[in-house]
XYZ file of C-alpha atoms in Angstrom:
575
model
C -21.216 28.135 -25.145
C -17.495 29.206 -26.533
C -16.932 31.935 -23.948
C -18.375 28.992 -21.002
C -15.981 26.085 -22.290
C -13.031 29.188 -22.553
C -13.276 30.370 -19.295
C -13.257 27.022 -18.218
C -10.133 26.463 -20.134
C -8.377 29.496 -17.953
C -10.096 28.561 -15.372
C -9.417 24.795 -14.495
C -10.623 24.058 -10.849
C -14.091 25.472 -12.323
C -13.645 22.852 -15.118
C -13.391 19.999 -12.158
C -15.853 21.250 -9.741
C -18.410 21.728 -13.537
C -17.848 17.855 -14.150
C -18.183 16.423 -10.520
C -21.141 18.587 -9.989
C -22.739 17.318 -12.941
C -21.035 13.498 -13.339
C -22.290 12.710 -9.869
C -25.762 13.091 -10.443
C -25.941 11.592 -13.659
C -23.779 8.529 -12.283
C -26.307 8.166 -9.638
C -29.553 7.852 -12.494
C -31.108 4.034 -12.466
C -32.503 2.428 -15.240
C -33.976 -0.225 -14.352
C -31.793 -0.783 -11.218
C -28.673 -0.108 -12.759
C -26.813 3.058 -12.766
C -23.474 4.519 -14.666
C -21.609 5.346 -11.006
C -20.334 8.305 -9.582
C -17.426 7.421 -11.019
C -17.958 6.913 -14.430
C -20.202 9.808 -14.497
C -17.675 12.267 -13.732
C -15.676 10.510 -16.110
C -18.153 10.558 -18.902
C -18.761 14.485 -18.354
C -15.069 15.035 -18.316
C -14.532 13.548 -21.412
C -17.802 15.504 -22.772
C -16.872 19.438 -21.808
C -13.208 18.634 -22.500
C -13.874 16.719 -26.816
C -16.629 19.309 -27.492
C -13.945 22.431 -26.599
C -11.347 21.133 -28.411
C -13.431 19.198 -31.839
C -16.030 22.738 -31.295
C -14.120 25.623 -30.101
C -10.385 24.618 -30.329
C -10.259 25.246 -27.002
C -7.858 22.874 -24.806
C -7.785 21.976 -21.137
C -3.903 22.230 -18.909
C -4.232 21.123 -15.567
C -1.213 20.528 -13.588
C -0.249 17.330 -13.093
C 0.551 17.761 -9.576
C -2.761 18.082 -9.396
C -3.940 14.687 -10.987
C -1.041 13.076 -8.284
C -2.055 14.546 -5.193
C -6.097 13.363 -6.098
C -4.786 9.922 -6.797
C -2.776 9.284 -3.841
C -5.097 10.929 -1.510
C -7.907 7.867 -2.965
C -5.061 5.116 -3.197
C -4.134 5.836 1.049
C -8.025 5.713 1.455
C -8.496 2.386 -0.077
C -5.337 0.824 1.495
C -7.383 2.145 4.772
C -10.447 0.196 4.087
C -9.142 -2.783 3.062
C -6.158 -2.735 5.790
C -7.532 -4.733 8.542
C -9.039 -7.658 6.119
C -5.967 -7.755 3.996
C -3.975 -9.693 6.384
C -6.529 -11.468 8.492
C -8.575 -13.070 5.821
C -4.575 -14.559 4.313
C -4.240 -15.703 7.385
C -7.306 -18.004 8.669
C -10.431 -18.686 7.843
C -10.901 -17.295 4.296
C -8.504 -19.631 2.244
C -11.147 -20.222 0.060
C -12.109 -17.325 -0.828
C -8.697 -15.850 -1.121
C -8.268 -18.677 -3.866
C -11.644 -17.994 -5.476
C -10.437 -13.989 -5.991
C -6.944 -15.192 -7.334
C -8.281 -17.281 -9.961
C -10.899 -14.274 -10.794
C -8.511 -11.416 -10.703
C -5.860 -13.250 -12.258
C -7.683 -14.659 -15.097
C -9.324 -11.280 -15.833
C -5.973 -9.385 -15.967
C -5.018 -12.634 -18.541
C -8.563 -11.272 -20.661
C -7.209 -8.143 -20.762
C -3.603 -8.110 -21.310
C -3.356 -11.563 -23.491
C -6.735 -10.260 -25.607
C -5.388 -7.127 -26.585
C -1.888 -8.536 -27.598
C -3.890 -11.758 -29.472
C -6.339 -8.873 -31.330
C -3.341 -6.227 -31.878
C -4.778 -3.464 -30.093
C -2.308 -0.830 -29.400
C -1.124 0.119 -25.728
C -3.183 1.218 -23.418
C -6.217 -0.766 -23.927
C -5.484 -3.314 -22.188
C -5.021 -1.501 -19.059
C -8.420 -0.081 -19.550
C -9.974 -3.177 -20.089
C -8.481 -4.348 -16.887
C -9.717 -1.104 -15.154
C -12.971 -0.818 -16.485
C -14.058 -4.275 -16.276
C -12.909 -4.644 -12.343
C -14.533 -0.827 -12.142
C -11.049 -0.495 -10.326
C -10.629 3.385 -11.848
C -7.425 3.206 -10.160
C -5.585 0.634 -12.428
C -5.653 3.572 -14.986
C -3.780 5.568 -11.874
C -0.728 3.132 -11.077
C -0.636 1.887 -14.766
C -0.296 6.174 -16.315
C 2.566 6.069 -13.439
C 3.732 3.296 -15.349
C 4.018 5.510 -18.633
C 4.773 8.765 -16.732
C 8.029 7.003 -14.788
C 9.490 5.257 -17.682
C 8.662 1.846 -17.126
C 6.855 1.482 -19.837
C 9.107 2.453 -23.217
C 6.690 4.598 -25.584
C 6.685 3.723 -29.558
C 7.393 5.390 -32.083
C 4.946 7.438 -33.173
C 2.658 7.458 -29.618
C 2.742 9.780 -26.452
C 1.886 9.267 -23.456
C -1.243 11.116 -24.097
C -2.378 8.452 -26.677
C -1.740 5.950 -24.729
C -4.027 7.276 -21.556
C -6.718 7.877 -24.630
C -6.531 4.321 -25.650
C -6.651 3.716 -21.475
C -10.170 5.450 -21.377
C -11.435 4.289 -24.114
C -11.235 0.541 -22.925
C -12.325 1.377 -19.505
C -15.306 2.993 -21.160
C -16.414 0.494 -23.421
C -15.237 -2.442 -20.752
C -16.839 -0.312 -17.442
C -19.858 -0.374 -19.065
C -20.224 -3.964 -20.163
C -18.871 -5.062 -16.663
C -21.242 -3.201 -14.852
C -24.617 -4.742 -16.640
C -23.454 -8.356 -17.565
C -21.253 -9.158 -14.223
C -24.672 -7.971 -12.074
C -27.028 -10.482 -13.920
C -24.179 -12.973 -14.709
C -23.578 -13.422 -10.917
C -26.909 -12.523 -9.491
C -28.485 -15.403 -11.275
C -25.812 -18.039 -11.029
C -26.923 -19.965 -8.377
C -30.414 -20.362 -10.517
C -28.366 -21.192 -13.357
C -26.906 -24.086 -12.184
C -30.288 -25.503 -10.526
C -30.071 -23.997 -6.451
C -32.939 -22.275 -5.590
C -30.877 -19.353 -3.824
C -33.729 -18.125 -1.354
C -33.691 -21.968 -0.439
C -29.725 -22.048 -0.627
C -29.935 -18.853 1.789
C -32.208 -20.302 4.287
C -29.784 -23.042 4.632
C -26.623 -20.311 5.304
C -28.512 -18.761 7.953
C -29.178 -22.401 9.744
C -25.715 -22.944 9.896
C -25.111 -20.010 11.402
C -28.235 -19.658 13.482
C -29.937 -15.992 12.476
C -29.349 -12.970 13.061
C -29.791 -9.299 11.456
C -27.780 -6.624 10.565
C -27.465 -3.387 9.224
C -27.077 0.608 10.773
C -25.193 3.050 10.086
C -21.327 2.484 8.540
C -19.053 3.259 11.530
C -17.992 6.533 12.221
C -20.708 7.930 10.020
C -23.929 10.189 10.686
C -26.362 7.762 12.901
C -23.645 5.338 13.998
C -24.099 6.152 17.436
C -28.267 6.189 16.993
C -29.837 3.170 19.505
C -33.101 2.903 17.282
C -34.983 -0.184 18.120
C -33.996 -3.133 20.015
C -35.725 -6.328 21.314
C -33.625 -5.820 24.767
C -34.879 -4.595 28.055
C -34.171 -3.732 31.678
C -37.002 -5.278 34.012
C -36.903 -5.486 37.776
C -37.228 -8.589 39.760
C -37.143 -9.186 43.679
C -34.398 -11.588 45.010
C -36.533 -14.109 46.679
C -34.220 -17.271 45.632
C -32.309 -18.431 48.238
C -29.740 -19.635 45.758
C -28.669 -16.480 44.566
C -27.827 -15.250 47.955
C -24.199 -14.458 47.952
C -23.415 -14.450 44.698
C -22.724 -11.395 42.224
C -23.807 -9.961 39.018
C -20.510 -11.669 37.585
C -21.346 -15.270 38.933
C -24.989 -14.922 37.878
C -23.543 -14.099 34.166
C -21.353 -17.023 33.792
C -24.717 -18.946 35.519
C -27.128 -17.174 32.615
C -24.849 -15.252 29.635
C -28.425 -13.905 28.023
C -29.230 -11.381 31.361
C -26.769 -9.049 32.973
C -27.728 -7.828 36.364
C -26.657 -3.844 35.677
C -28.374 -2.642 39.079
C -28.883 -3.466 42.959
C -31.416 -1.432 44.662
C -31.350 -2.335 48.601
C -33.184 -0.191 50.520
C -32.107 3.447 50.075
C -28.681 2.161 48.226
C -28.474 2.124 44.260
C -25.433 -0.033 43.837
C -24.317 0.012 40.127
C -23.123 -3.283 38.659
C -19.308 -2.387 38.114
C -18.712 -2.704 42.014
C -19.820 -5.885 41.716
C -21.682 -6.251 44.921
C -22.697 -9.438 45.842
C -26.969 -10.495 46.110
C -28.840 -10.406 48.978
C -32.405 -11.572 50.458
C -34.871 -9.160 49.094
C -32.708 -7.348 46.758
C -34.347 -5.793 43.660
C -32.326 -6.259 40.642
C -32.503 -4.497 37.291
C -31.635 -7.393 34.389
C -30.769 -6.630 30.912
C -31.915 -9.212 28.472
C -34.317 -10.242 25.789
C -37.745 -9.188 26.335
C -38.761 -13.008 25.599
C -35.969 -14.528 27.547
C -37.018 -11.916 30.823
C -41.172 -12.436 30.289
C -40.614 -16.442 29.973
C -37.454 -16.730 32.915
C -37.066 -14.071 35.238
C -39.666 -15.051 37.971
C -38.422 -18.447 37.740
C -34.772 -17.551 38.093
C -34.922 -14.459 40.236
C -38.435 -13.959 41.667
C -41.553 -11.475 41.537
C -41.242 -8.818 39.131
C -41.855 -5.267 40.671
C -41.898 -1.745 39.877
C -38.845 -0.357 41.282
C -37.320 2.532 38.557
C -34.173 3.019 40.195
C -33.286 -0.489 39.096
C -34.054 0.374 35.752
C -32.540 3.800 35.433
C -29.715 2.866 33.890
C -28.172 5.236 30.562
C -27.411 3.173 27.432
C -24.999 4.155 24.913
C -23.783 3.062 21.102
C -20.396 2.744 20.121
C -18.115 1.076 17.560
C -15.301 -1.193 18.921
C -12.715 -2.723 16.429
C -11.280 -5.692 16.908
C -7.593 -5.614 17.896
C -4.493 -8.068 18.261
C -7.256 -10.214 20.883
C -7.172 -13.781 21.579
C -11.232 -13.674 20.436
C -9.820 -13.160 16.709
C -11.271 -16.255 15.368
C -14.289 -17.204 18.062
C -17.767 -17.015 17.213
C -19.775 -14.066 18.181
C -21.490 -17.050 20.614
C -18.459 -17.489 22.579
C -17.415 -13.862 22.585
C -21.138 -13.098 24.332
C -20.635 -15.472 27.320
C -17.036 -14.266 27.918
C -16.763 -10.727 27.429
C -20.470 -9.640 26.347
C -21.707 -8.660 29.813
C -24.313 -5.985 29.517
C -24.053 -5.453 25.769
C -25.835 -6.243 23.596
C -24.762 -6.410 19.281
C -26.479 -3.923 17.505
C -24.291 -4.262 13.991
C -21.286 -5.910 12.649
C -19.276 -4.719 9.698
C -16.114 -6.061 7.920
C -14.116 -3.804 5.305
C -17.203 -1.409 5.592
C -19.483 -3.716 4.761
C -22.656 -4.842 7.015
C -22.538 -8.508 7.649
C -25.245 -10.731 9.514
C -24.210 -11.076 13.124
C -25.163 -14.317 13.847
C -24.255 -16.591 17.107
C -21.509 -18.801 15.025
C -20.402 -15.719 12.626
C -16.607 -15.705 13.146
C -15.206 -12.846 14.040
C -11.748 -11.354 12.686
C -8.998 -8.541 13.682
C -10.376 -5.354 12.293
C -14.012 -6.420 12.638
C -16.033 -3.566 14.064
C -18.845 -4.525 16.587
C -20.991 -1.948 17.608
C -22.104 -2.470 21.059
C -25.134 -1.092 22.767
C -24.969 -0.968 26.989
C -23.940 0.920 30.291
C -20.671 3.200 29.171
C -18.891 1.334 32.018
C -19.887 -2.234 30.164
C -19.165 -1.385 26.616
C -15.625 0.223 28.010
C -14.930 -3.486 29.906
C -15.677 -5.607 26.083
C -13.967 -2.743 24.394
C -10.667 -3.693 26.681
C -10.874 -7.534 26.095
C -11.208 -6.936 22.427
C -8.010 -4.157 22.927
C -9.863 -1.971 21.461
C -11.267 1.671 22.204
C -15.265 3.033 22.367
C -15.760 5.458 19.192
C -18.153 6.715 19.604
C -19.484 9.044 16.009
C -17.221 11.653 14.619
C -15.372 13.159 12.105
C -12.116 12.676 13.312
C -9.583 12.953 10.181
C -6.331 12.225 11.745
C -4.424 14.562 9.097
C -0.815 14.051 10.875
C -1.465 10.047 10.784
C -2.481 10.681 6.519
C 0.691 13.634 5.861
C 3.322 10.781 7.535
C 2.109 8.217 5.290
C 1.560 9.874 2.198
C 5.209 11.214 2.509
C 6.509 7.459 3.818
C 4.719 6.309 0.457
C 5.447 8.795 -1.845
C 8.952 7.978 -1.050
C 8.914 3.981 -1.234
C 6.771 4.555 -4.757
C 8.912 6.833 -6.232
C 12.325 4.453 -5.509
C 13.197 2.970 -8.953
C 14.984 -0.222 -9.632
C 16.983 -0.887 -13.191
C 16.291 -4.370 -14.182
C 17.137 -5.356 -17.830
C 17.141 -1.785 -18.802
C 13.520 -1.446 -17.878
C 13.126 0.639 -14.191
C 10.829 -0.668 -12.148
C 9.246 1.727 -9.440
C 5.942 0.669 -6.991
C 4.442 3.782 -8.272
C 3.601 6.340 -6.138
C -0.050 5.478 -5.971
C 0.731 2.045 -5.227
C 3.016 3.332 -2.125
C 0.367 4.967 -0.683
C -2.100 2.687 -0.864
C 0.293 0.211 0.794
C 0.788 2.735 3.663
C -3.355 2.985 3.917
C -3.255 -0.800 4.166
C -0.404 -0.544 6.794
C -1.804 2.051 9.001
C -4.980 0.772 9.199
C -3.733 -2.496 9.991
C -1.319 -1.125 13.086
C -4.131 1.385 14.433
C -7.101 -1.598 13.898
C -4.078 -3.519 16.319
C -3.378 -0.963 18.415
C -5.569 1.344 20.097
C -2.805 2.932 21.266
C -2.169 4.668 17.643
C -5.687 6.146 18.167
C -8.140 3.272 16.939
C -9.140 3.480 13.087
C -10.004 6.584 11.378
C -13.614 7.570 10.876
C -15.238 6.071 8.125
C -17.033 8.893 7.296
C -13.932 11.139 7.043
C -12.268 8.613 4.462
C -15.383 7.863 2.573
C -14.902 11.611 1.776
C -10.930 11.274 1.122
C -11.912 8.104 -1.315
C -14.305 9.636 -3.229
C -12.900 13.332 -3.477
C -9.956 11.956 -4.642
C -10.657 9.269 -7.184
C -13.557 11.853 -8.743
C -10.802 14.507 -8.736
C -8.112 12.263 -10.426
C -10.681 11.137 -13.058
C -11.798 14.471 -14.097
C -8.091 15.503 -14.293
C -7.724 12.490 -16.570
C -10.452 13.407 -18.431
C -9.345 16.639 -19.690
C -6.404 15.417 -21.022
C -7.361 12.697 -23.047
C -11.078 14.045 -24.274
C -9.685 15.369 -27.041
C -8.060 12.636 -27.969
C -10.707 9.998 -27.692
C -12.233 9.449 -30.995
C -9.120 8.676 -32.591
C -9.402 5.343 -29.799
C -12.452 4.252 -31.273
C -10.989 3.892 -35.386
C -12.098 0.773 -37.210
C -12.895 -2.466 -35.383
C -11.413 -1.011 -31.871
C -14.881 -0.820 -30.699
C -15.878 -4.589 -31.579
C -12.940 -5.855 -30.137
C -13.512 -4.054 -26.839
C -16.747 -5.053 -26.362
C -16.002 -8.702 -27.023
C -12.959 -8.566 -24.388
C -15.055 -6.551 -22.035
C -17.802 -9.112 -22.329
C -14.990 -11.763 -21.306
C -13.493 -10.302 -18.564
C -16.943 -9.375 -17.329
C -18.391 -13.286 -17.731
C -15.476 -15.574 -17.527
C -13.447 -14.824 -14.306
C -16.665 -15.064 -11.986
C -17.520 -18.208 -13.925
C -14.187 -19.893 -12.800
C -14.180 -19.063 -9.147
C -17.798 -20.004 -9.148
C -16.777 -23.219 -10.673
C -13.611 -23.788 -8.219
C -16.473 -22.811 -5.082
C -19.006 -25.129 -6.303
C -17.400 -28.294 -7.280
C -14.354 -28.555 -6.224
C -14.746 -27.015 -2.338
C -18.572 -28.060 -2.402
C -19.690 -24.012 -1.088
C -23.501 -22.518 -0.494
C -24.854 -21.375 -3.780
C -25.236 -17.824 -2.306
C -22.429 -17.493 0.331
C -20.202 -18.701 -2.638
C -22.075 -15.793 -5.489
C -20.980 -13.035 -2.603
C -17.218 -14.246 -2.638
C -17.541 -13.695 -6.357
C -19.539 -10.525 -5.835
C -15.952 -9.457 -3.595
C -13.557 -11.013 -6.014
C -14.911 -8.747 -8.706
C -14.796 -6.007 -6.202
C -18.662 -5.531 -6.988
C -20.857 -4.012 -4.771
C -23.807 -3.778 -6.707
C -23.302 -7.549 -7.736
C -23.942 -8.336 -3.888
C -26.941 -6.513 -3.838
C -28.373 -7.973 -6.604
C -27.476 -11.822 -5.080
C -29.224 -10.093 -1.680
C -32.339 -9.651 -3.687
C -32.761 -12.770 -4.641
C -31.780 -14.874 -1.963
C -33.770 -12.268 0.029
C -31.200 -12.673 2.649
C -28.220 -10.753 3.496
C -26.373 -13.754 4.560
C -24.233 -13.608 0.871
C -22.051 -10.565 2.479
C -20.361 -12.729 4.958
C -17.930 -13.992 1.446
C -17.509 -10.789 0.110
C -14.847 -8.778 2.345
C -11.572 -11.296 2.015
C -11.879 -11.515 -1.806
C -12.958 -7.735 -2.152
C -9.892 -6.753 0.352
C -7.171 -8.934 -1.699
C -8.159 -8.210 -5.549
C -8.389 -4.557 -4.276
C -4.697 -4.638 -3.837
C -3.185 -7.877 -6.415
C -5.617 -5.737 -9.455
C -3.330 -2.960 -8.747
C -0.324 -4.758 -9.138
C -0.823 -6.719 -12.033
C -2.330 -3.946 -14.056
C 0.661 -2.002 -13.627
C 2.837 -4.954 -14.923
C 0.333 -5.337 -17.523
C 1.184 -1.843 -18.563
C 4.679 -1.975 -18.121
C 5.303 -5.105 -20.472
C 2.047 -4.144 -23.109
């Protein structure tokens, strides 16, 4: 065991691949449907290898801290990138209320944590790690060490800045862990709590909006561009009508928005569509629709149906469009299908990389993705209206796009202002993640920058990074751990974590409920976002049974992603 843990200690990049390979898995063990996180795990295991070589052995752990910095900002630009294209739509229209409802919650559970630990006479650090662990934002810790690391915040006597990160992961510990259970049931049940049946309280969400599924692969990840099943079909019908005589496919769509005519067959001509040809007697037509809508309509509207496969032949492909600077920012999925929706059919809709229900009056925003299923030449025409591009699934990374802003941020971060004697910088974390939000938001806009980066590719960048940073963080304050937990430390932090983990969800549920009159279960999923909990959403899925709940939970998740960061740096700087 001493000569493992020792060559380890020369050897530090075997240290960090040791505790990922092993944190992972054991973040990713349920007990009874909950789980510690990748996250945490790594953390956990970190903290493990590095306090047994040094309480054991005597053996400590130097990793550069270049190395912790690069880890961090790589995660921070990733998470700008996600939240980007919500950040600024869901300020702007449509999601006031839930940009209140994660104010009051992320504001009120940075108060828990910095105001608790001051009131209880914790030393610094804690508080930040309350903050962090009980908004599972690992980051926090990241822009709130810069805070330490840059001056901003004035060490003690007596404490380095070593301590202080110990006292950091000691309340994210205690705090992560509390959070994780309690905010889960606490939010999962709240509708039932407060009398709403929330499978009833579901059924009612989907009325308003008229059903709908969802689901599929997140966009620009493996099976993104998969068709899988679908309740559309291509049948052929005779022209026998004499009322469509003379028209085309386009002035039968605006006539009928549920069937596209994709093919004319007249004689020995295929005509496709696109050339817009217009009908003639005895024309067979191949119509794209629902297989009920086709059965029940299509003799009545066209005439016979007949077996003519050249009508039909027609090849059908996936792709993800996201929304750009369009005028159908704000319609209803509805009113984008009879404008712009001609031979296309919805397959999925997402929203900060989450699947929401795409229902007929499900509004849809800039940086939406829709992923369209129909002729190439059809899904190109919706991708143009929604100035947008088809992308279709890769693995894309765009490094130039990441190297520009990672510089760009690095250098707005690490600008310091004197104020009072006390410098204030953004951070360099904080920079980056700003530039994430930025680019995402310009490329979402403009297809011209290339169209959004592959989700797949920074999935990878945000959890390579954040594991990386936390197992850096781990070696250096394992050690010094135990010395965190002394006398009533522990108590305190679990009462504060229990607090920030309750209260905050508590009073946006209360602002929702009976002050803006919400649904039961769309308003639990805005709470689910505002404590940036995914697992909290899929509990209130489970028992609404309905997935209408994640249509609340991008806007809050987008904005407390970025105001947590913020405030739990200042939090830091003035502990």
């Amino acid at each position: 065991m001493g000569f493992l843990l020792n060559y380890l200690a020369k050897n530090p990049f075997a240290y960090l691949f040791l505790a990922l390979a092993v944190g992972y898995p054991l973040g990713r063990v349920t007990v009874k449907g909950l789980s510690l996180g990748t996250t945490a795990g790594t953390l956990v295991v970190g903290i493990g290898i590095a306090l047994t070589s040094s309480a054991v052995f005597g053996i400590t752990y130097t990793i550069p801290g270049l190395v912790e910095d690069i880890f961090l900002m790589m995660f921070m630009y990733a998470l700008g990138m996600r939240v980007g294209p919500q950040f600024f739509s869901g300020l702007a229209r449509g999601g006031l209320d839930f940009v209140i409802i994660g104010v009051i919650t992320c504001v009120s559970l940075v108060a828990i944590g910095y105001f608790g630990a001051k009131l209880v006479g914790l030393p610094p650090g804690y508080g930040a790690g309350i903050i962090s662990g009980s908004y599972t934002v690992t980051a926090v810790m990241g822009v709130a060490g810069s805070a330490v690391s840059s001056g901003a915040f004035k060490l003690p006597d007596g404490m380095t800045a070593d301590s202080v990160m110990a006292n950091m992961a000691a309340g994210y510990a205690i705090s992560y862990v509390l959070s994780s259970l309690f905010t889960i049931l606490f939010v999962k049940y709240l509708p039932s709590m407060f009398g709403y049946d929330p499978v009833k309280s579901a059924k009612e969400a989907e009325a308003s909006f008229e059903g709908g599924e969802d689901g599929g692969a997140l966009p620009g990840t493996a099976g993104a561009s998969i068709l899988g099943f679908t309740g559309e079909q291509i049948r052929s019908y005779k022209v026998e009508h004499q009322e469509l005589v003379g028209l085309s496919p386009q002035d039968l769509f605006k006539k009928y928005p549920h069937a596209a005519v994709l093919m004319v067959v007249r004689g020995d001509d295929v005509i496709e569509a696109k050339d817009n040809p217009t009908l003639q007697m005895g024309d067979v037509i191949g119509v794209a629709g629902r297989y009920g809508d086709l059965i029940s309509k299509g003799t009545e509207v066209v005439g016979i149906e007949v077996d003519e496969p050249r009508a039909r032949k027609v090849d059908i492909e996936v792709a993800d469009i996201h929304l750009g600077k369009s005028e159908y920012a704000g319609k209803t999925l509805e009113e984008l299908g009879s404008e712009i929706g001609f031979g296309v059919y919805l397959k999925s809709m997402f929203r900060a990389g989450v699947a929401i229900p795409h229902l007929p009056k499900t509004v849809v925003e800039k940086g939406d993705v829709l992923r369209l299923a129909g002729p190439a030449w059809c899904v190109n025409q919706a991708a143009k209206a929604l100035k947008s591009v088809p992308i279709i699934e890769s693995a894309y990374t765009e490094v130039a796009f990441m190297a520009v802003a990672l510089l760009v941020g690095f250098i707005i971060g690490h600008a310091s202002l004197t104020i009072s004697g006390i410098p204030f910088a953004l951070g360099t974390s904080a920079g980056c993640m700003l530039m994430g939000i930025l680019v995402s938001w310009l490329r979402t806009r403009n297809p011209d920058f290339g169209g959004p980066t592959s989700e797949g590719a920074r999935a990878f960048l945000n959890d390579i990074g954040l594991s990386m940073f936390v197992a850096v963080l781990a070696a250096g304050v394992g050690p010094k751990i135990m010395t965190s937990f002394q006398g009533t430390v522990v108590i305190w932090l679990a009462v504060l974590g229990l607090l920030a983990a309750l209260v905050p969800p508590l009073l946006g549920w209360l602002y929702g409920l009976y002050i803006r009159k919400m649904n039961p279960v769309i308003l639990a999923g805005a709470c689910a976002g505002a404590r940036n909990s995914t697992p909290t959403l899929n509990g209130v899925q489970d028992v609404s049974q309905s997935a209408i709940s994640a249509v609340a939970y991008p806007v809050p998740y987008a904005l407390t992603s970025a105001l947590v960061l913020i405030l739990g740096y200042l939090a830091m700087v003035f502990a």
